[in-house]
mmCIF file of C-alpha atoms in Angstrom:
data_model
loop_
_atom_site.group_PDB
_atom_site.id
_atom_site.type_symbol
_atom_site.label_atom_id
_atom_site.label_comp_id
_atom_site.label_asym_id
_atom_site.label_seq_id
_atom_site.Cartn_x
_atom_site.Cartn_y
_atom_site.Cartn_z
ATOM 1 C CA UNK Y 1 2.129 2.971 16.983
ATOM 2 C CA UNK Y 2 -0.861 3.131 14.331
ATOM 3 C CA UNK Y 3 -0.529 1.824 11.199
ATOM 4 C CA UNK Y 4 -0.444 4.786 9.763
ATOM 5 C CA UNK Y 5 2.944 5.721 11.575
ATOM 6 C CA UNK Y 6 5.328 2.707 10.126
ATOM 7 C CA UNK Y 7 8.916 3.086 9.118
ATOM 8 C CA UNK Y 8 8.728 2.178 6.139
ATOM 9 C CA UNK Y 9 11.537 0.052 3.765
ATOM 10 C CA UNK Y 10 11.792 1.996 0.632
ATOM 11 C CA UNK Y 11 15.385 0.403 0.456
ATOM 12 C CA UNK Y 12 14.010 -1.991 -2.970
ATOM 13 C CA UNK Y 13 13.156 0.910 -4.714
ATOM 14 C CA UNK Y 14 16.274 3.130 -5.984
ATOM 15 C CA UNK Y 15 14.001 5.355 -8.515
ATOM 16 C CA UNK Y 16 13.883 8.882 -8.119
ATOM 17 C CA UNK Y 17 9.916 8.075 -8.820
ATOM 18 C CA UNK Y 18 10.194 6.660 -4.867
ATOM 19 C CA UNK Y 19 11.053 9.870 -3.513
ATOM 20 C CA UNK Y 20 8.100 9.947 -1.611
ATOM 21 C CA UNK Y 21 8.344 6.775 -0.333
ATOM 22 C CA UNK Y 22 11.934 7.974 0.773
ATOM 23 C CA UNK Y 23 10.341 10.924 2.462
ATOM 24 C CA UNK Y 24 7.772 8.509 4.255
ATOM 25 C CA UNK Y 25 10.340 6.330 5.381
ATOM 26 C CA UNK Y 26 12.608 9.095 6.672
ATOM 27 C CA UNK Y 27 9.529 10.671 8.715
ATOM 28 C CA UNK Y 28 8.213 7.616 9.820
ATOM 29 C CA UNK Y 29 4.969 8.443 8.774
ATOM 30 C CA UNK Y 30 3.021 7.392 5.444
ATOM 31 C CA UNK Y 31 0.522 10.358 4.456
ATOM 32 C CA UNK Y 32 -2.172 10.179 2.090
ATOM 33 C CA UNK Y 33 0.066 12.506 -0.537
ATOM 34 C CA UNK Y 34 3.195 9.952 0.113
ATOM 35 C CA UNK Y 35 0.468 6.734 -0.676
ATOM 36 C CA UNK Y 36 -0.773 8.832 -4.305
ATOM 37 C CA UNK Y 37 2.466 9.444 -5.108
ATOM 38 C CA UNK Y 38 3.174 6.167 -4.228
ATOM 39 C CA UNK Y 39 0.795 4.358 -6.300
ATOM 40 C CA UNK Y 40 2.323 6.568 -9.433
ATOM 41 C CA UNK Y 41 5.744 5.324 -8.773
ATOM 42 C CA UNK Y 42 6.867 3.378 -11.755
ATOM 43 C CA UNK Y 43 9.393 0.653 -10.033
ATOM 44 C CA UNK Y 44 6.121 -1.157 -7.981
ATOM 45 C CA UNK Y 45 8.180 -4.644 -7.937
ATOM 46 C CA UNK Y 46 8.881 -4.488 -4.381
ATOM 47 C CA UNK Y 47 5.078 -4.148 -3.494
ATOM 48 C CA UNK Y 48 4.520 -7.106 -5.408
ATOM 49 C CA UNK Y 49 6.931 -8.906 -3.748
ATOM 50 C CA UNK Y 50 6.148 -7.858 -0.384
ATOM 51 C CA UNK Y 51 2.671 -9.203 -1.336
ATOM 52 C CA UNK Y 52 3.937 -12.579 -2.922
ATOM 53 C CA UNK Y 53 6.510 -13.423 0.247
ATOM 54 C CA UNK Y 54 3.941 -12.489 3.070
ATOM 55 C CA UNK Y 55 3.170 -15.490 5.521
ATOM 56 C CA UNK Y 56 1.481 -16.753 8.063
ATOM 57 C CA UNK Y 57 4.201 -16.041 10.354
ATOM 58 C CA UNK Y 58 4.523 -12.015 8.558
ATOM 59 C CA UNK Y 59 3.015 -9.538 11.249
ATOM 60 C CA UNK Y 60 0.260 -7.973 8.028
ATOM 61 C CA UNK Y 61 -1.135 -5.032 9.078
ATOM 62 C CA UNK Y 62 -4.758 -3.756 6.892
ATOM 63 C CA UNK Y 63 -4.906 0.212 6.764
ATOM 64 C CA UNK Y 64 -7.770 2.043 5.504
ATOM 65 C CA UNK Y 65 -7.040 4.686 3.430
ATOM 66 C CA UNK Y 66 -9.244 6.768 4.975
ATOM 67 C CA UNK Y 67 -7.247 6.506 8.459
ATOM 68 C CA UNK Y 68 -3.783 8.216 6.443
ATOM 69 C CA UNK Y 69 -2.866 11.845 7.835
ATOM 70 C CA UNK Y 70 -3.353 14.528 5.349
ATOM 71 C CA UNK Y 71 -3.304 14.506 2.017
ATOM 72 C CA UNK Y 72 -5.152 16.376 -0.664
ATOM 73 C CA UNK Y 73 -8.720 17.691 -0.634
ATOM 74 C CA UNK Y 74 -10.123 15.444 -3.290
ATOM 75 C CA UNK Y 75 -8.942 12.779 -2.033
ATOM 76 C CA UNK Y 76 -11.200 9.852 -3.568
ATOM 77 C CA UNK Y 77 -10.781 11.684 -7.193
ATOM 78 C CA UNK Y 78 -7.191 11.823 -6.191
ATOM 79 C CA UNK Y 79 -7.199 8.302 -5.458
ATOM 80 C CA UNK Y 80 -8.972 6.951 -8.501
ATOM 81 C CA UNK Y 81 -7.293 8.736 -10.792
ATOM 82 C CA UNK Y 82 -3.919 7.651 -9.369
ATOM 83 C CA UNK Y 83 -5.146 4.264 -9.598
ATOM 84 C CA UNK Y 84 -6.862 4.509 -12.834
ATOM 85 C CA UNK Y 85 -3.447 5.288 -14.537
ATOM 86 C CA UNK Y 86 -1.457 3.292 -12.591
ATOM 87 C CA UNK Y 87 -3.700 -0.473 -13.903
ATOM 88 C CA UNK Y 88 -0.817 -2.473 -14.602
ATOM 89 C CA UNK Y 89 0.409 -2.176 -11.268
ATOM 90 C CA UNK Y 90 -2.657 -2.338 -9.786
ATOM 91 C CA UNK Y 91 -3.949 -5.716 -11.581
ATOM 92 C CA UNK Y 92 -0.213 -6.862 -10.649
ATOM 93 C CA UNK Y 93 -0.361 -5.951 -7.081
ATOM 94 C CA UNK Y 94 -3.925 -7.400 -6.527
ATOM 95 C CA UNK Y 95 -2.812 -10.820 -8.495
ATOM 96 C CA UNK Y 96 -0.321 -11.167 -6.084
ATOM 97 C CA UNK Y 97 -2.380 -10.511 -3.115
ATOM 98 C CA UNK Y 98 -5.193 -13.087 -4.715
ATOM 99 C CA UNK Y 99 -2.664 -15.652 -4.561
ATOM 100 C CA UNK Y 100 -1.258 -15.102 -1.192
ATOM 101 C CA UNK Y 101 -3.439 -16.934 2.211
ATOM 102 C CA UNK Y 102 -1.982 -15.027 5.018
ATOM 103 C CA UNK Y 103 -3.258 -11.756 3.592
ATOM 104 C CA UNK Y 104 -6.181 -13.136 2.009
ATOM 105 C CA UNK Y 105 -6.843 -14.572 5.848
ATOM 106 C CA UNK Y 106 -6.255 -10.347 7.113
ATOM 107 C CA UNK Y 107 -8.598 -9.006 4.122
ATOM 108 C CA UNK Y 108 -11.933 -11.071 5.101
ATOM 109 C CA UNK Y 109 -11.066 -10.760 8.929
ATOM 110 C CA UNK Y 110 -11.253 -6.905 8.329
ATOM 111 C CA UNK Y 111 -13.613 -7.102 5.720
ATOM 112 C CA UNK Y 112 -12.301 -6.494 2.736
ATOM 113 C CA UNK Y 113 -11.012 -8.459 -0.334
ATOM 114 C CA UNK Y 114 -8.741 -8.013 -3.080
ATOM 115 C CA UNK Y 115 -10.426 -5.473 -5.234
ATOM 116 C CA UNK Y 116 -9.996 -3.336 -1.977
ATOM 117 C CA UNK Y 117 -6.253 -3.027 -1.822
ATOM 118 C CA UNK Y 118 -4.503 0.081 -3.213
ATOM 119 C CA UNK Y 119 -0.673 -0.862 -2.363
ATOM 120 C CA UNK Y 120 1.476 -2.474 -0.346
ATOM 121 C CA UNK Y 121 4.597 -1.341 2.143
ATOM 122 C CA UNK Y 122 6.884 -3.465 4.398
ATOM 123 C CA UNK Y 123 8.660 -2.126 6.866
ATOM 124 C CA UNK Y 124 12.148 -2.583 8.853
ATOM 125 C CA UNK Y 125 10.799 -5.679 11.104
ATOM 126 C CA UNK Y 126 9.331 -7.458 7.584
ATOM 127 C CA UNK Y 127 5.800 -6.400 8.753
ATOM 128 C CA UNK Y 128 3.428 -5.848 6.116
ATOM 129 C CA UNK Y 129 1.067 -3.212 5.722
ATOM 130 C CA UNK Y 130 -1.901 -3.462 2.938
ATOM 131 C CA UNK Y 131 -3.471 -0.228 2.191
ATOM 132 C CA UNK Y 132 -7.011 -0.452 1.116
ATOM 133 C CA UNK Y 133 -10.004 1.479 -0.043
ATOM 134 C CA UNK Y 134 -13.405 0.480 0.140
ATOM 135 C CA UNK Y 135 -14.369 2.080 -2.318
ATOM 136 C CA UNK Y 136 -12.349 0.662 -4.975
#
């Protein structure tokens, strides 16, 4: 299974904002559309969560954003825009993934570092899965 095909948890998140993250988790698959609409979704606590509770012994999984099926045709304008009006959950999301080792450990084994990740998922097992762009 790639990363891009987790089941995804959206169970935190009762918000009719998460409706694509519903729709992810009930296809098993997180697209490029589900991760924008995603990023816009205004109850983001779990993410943060998911990044604060991560361990060594947490399976974290890094996904390029680049590798998601679909998704729109701009998708880098689609992507910084979501993220440019979405910076409070983005500065909270990263500040939990700053303070966290195990994923810190992930981000500079794959390359990337903090100011890299766009969001964060967990799925059924408790596996995380940090979404980043390199661009960002």
């Amino acid at each position: 299974m790639s990363a891009a095909t987790s089941a995804f948890d959206t169970s935190a998140s009762a918000s009719a904002d998460a409706s694509a993250s519903a729709s992810a988790s009930t296809s098993g698959t997180l697209t490029f559309d589900d991760l924008i609409s995603d990023i816009g979704n205004t109850d983001w606590t779990a993410d943060v969560g998911a990044a604060a509770a991560a361990s060594a012994d947490t399976a974290i999984n890094i996904v390029e954003v680049s590798s998601l099926e679909g998704g729109v045709d701009a998708s880098a304008m689609a992507l910084a825009t979501a993220s440019a009006a979405n910076g409070e959950r983005l500065s909270a999301l990263r500040a939990a993934v700053s303070g966290n080792a195990a994923i810190q450990a992930k981000l500079t084994a794959s390359g990337h570092d903090t100011d890299d990740v766009v969001a964060i998922k967990t799925d059924a097992s408790g596996a995380v899965w940090v979404y980043v762009d390199a661009a960002e």
